PDB file of C-alpha atoms in Angstrom:
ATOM      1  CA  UNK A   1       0.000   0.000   0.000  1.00 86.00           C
ATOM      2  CA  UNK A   2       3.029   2.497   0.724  1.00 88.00           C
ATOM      3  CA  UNK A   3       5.096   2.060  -2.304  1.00 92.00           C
ATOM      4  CA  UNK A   4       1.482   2.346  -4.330  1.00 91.00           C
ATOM      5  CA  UNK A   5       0.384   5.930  -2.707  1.00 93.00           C
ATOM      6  CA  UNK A   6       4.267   6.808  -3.471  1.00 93.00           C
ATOM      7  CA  UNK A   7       4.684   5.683  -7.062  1.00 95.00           C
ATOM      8  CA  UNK A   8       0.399   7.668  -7.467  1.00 94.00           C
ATOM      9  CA  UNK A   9       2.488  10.919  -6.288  1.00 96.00           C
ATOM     10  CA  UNK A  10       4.943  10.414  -8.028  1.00 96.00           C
ATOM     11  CA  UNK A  11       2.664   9.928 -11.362  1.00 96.00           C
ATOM     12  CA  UNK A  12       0.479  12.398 -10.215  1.00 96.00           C
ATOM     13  CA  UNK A  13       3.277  14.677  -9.503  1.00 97.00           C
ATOM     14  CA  UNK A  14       1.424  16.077  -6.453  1.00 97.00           C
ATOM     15  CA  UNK A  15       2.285  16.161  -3.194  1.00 96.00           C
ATOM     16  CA  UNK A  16      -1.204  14.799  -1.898  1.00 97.00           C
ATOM     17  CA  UNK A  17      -4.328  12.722  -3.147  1.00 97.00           C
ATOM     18  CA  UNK A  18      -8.044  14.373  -2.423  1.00 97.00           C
ATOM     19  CA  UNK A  19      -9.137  10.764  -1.799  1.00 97.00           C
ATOM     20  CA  UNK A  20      -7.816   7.222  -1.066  1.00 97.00           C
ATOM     21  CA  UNK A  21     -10.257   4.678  -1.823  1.00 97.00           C
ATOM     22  CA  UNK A  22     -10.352   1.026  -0.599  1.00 97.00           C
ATOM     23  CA  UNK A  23     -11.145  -1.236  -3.338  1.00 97.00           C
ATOM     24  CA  UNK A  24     -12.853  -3.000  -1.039  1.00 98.00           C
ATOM     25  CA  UNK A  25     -13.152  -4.974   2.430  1.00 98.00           C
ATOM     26  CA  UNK A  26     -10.704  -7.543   2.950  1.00 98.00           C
ATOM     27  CA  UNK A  27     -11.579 -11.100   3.746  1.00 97.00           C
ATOM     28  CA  UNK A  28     -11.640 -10.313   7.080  1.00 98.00           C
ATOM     29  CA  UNK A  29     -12.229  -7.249   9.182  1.00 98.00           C
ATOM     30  CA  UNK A  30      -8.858  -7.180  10.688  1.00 98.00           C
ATOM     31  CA  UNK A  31      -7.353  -7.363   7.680  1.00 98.00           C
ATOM     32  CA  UNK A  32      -9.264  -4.559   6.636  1.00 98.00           C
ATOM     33  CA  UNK A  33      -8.669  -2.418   9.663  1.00 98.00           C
ATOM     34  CA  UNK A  34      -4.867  -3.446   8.723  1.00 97.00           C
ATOM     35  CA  UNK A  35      -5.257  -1.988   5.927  1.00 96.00           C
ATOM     36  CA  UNK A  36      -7.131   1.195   6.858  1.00 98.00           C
ATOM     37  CA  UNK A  37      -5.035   2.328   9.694  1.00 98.00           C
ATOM     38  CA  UNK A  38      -2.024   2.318   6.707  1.00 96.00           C
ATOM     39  CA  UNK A  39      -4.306   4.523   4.851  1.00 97.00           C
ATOM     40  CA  UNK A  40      -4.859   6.528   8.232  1.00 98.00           C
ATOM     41  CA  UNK A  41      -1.320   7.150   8.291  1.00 97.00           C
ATOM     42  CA  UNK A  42      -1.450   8.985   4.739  1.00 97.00           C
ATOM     43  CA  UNK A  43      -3.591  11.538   6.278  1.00 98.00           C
ATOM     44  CA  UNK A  44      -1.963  11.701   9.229  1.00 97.00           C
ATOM     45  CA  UNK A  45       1.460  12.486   7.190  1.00 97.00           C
ATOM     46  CA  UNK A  46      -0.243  14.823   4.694  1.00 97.00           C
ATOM     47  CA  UNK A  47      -0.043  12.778   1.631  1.00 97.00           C
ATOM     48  CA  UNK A  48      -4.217  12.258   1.420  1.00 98.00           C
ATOM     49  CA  UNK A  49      -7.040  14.172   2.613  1.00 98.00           C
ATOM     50  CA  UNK A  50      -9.673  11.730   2.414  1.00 98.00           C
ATOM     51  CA  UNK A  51     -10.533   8.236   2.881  1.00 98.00           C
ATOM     52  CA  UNK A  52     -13.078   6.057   0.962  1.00 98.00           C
ATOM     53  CA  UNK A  53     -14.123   2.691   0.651  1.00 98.00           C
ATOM     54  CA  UNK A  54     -15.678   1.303  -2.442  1.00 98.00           C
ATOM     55  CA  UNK A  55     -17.579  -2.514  -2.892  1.00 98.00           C
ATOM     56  CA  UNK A  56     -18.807  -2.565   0.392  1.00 98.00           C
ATOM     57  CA  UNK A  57     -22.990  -3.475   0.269  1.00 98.00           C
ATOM     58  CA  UNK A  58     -23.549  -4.783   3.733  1.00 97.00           C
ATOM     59  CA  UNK A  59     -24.480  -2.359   6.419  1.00 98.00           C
ATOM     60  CA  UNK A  60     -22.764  -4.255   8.961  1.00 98.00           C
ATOM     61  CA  UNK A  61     -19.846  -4.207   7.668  1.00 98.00           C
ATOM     62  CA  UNK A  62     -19.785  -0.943   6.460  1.00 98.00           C
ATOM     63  CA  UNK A  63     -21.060   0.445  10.126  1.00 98.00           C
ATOM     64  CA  UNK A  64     -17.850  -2.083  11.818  1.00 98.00           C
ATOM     65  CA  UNK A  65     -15.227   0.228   9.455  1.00 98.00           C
ATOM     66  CA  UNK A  66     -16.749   3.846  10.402  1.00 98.00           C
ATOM     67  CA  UNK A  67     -17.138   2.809  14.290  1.00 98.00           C
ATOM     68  CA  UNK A  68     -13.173   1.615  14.330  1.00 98.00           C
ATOM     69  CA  UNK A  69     -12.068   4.036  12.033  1.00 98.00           C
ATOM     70  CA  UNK A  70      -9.787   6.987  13.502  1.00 98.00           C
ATOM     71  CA  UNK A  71     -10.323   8.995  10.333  1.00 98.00           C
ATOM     72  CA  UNK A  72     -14.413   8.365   9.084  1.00 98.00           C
ATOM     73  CA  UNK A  73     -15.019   7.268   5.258  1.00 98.00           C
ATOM     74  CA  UNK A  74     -15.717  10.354   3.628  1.00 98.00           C
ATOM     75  CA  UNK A  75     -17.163   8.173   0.737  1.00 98.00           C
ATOM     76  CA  UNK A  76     -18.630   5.303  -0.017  1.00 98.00           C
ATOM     77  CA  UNK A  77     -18.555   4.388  -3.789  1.00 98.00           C
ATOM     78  CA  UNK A  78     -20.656   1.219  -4.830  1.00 98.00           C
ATOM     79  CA  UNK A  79     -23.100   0.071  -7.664  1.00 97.00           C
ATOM     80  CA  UNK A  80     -26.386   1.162  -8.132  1.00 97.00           C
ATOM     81  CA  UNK A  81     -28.899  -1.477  -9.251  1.00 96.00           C
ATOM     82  CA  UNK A  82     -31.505  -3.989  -7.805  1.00 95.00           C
ATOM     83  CA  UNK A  83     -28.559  -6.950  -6.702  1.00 95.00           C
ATOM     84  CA  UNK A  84     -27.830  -5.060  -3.661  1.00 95.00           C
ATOM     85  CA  UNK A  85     -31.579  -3.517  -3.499  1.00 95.00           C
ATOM     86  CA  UNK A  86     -30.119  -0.049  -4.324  1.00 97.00           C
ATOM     87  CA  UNK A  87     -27.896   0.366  -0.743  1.00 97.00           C
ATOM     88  CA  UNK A  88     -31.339   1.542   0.548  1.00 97.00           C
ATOM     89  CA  UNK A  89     -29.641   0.772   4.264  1.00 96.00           C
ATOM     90  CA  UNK A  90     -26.619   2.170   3.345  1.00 98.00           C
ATOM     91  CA  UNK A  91     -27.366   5.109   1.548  1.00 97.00           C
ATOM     92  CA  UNK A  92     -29.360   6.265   4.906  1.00 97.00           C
ATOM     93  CA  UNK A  93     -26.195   5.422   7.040  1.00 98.00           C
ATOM     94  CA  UNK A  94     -24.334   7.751   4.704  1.00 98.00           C
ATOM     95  CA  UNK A  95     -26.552  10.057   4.750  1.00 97.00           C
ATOM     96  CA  UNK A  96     -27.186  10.573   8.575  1.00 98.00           C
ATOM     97  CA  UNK A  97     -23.140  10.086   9.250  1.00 98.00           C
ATOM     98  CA  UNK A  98     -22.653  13.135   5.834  1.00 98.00           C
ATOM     99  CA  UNK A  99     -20.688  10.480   4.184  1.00 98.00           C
ATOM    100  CA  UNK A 100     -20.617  10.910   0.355  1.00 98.00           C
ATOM    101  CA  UNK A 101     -22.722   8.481  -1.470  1.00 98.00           C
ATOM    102  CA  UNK A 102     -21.191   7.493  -5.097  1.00 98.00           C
ATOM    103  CA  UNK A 103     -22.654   5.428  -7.505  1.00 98.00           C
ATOM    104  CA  UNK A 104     -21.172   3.777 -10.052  1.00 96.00           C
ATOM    105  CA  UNK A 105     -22.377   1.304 -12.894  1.00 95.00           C
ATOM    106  CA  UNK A 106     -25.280   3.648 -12.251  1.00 97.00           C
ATOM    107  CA  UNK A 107     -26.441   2.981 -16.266  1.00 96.00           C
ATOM    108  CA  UNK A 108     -25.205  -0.150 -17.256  1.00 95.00           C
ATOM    109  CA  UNK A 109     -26.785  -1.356 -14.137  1.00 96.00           C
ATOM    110  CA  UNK A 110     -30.166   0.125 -14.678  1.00 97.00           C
ATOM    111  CA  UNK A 111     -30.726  -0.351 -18.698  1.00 96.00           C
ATOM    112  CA  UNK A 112     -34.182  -1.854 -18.952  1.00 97.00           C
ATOM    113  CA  UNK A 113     -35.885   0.639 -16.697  1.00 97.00           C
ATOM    114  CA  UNK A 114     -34.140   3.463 -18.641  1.00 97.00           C
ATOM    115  CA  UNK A 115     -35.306   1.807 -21.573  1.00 97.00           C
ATOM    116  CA  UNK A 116     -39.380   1.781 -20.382  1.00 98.00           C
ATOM    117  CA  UNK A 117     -41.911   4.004 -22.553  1.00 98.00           C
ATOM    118  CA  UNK A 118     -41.901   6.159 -18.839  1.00 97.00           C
ATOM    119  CA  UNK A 119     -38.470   6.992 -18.575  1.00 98.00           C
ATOM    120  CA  UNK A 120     -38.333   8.137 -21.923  1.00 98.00           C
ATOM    121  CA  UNK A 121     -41.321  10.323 -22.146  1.00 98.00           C
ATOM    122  CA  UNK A 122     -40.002  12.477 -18.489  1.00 98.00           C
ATOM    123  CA  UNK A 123     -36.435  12.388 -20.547  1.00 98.00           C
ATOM    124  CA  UNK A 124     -37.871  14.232 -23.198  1.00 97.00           C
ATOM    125  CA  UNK A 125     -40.416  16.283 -21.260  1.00 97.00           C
ATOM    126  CA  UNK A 126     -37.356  17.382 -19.457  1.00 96.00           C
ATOM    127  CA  UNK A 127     -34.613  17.961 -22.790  1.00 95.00           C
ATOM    128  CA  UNK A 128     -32.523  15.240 -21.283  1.00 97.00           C
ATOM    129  CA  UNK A 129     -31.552  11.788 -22.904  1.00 96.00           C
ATOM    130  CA  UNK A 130     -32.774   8.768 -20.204  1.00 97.00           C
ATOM    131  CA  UNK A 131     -29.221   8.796 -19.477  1.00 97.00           C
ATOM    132  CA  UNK A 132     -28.909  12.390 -17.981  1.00 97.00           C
ATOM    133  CA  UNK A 133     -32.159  12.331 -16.480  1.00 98.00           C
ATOM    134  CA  UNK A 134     -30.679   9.260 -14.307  1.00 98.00           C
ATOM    135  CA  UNK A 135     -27.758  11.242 -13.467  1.00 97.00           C
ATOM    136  CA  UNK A 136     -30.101  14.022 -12.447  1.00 97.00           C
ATOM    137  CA  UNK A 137     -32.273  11.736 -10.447  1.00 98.00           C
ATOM    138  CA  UNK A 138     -29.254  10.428  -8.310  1.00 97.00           C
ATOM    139  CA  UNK A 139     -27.903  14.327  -7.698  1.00 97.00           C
ATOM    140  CA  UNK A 140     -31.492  14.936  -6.478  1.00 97.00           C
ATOM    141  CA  UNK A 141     -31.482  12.301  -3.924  1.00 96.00           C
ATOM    142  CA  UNK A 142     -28.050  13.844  -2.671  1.00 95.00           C
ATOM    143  CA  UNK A 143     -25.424  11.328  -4.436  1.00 97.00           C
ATOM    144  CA  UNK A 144     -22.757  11.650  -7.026  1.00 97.00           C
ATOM    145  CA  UNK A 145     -22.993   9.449 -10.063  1.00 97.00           C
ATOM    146  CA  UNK A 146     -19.263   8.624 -11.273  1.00 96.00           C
ATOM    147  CA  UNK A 147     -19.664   8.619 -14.959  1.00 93.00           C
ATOM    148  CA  UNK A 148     -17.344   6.012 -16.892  1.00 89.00           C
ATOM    149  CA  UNK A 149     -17.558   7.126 -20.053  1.00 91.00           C
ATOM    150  CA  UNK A 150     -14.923   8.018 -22.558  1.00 93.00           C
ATOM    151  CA  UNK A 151     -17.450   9.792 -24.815  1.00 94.00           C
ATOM    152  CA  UNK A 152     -16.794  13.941 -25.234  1.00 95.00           C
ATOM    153  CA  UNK A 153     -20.277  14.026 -25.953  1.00 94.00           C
ATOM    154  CA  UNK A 154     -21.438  12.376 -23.241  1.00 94.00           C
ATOM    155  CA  UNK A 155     -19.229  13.686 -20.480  1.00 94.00           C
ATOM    156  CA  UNK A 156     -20.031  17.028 -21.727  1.00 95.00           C
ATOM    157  CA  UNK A 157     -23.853  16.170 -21.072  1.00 94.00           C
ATOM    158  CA  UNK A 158     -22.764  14.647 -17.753  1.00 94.00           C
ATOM    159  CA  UNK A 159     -20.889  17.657 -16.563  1.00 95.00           C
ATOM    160  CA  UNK A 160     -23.954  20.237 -17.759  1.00 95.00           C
ATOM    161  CA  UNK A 161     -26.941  18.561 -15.582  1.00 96.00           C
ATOM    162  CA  UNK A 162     -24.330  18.660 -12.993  1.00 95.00           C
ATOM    163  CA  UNK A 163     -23.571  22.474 -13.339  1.00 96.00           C
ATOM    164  CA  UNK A 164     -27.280  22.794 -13.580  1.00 95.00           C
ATOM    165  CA  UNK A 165     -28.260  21.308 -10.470  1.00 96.00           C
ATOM    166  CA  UNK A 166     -24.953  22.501  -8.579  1.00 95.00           C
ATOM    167  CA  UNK A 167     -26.706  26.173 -10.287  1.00 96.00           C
ATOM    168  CA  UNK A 168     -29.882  25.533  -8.432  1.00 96.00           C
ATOM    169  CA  UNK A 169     -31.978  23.910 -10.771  1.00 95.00           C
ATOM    170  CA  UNK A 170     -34.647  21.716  -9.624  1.00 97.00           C
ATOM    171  CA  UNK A 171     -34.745  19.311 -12.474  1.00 97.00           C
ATOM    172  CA  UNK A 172     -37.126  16.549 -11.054  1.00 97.00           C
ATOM    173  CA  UNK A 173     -39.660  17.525  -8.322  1.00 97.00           C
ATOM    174  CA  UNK A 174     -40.670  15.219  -5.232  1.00 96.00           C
ATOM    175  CA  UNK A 175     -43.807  13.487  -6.956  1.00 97.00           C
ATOM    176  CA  UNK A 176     -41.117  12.350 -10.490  1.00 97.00           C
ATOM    177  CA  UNK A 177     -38.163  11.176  -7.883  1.00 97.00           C
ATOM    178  CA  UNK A 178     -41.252   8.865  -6.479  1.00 96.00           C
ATOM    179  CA  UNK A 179     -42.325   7.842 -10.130  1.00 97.00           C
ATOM    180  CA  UNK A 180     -38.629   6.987 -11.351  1.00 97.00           C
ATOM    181  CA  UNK A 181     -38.113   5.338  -7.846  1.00 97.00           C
ATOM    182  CA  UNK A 182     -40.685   3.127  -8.676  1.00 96.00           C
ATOM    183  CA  UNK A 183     -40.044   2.310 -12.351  1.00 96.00           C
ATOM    184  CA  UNK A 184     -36.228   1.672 -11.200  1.00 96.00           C
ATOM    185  CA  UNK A 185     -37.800  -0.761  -8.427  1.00 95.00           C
ATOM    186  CA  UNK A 186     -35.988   0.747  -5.652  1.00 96.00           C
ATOM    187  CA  UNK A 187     -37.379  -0.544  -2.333  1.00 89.00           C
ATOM    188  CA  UNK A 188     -39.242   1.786   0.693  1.00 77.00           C
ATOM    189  CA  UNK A 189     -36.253   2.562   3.027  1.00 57.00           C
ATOM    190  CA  UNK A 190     -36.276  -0.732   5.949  1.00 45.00           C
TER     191      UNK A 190
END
């Protein structure tokens, strides 16, 4: 883990990382509290500023890192889609402890819905492709999509319904966050 974060400054050529993300739990939790308290150190020696965790969809686990963490996830970057019932559990935990919520596979992993007749009509109603308008949705609901693509175009789109919302636009009211909650089949919080 040292040598990596020194050979990413050195790359970088930066003297410090925003972020340092965990792949993802280890096979056990002392292994990944190992592991952790070396990224700890980073921040405690200036070289990162944040830590993250990424791949981790039970609650339990999650909630065992963040109570025996020194330094608190500042993120928590996972896939969005109906496997892992949308992190409905852990999206509240991140939300009540201000931890950043990231989603990732975010399209890929919700295709069919943003393929439905429904989707497509508020898309267009709205002057977005089904593809921003699910961007827009998750920056409504407070988290950050992390968009894979190496499209111009579509980066380009990504980054305006950001700047839009960031800008104050209300894009998608209360009662069309409910409707697209429902046609994504995201479960009542539990």
């Amino acid at each position: 883990v040292k040598q990596s974060i020194e050979m990413s400054l050195k790359n970088l050529h930066t003297t410090y990382l925003d972020r340092l993300v965990m792949h993802s739990p280890m096979n056990s939790m002392q292994e990944t509290m190992l592991v952790w308290r070396v990224f700890e150190s980073f921040v405690a020696e200036g070289k990162v500023r944040e830590l993250g965790i990424s791949n981790c969809y039970d609650l339990e686990t999650f909630t065992a890192i963040y109570d025996q963490a020194l330094i608190k996830p500042s993120a928590l970057q996972n896939r969005f889609y109906a496997d892992s019932d949308f992190d409905v559990n852990l999206r509240q935990f991140c939300k009540d402890k201000n931890i950043m919520y990231q989603s990732f596979w975010t399209l890929s992993g919700n295709r069919s819905a943003l393929a439905t007749a429904q989707i497509r009509k508020l898309a267009t109603v709205k002057k977005l492709t089904p593809q921003t308008l699910m961007y827009a949705f998750m920056m409504t609901i407070g988290h950050t999509p992390l968009s894979g693509t190496t499209s111009d175009q579509h980066m380009t789109e990504d980054v305006a319904i950001m700047e839009r919302i960031q800008g104050g636009e209300i894009i998608l009211d209360a009662n069309e966050v409910k409707f697209m909650s429902k046609i994504l089949g995201i479960p009542e919080s539990s």
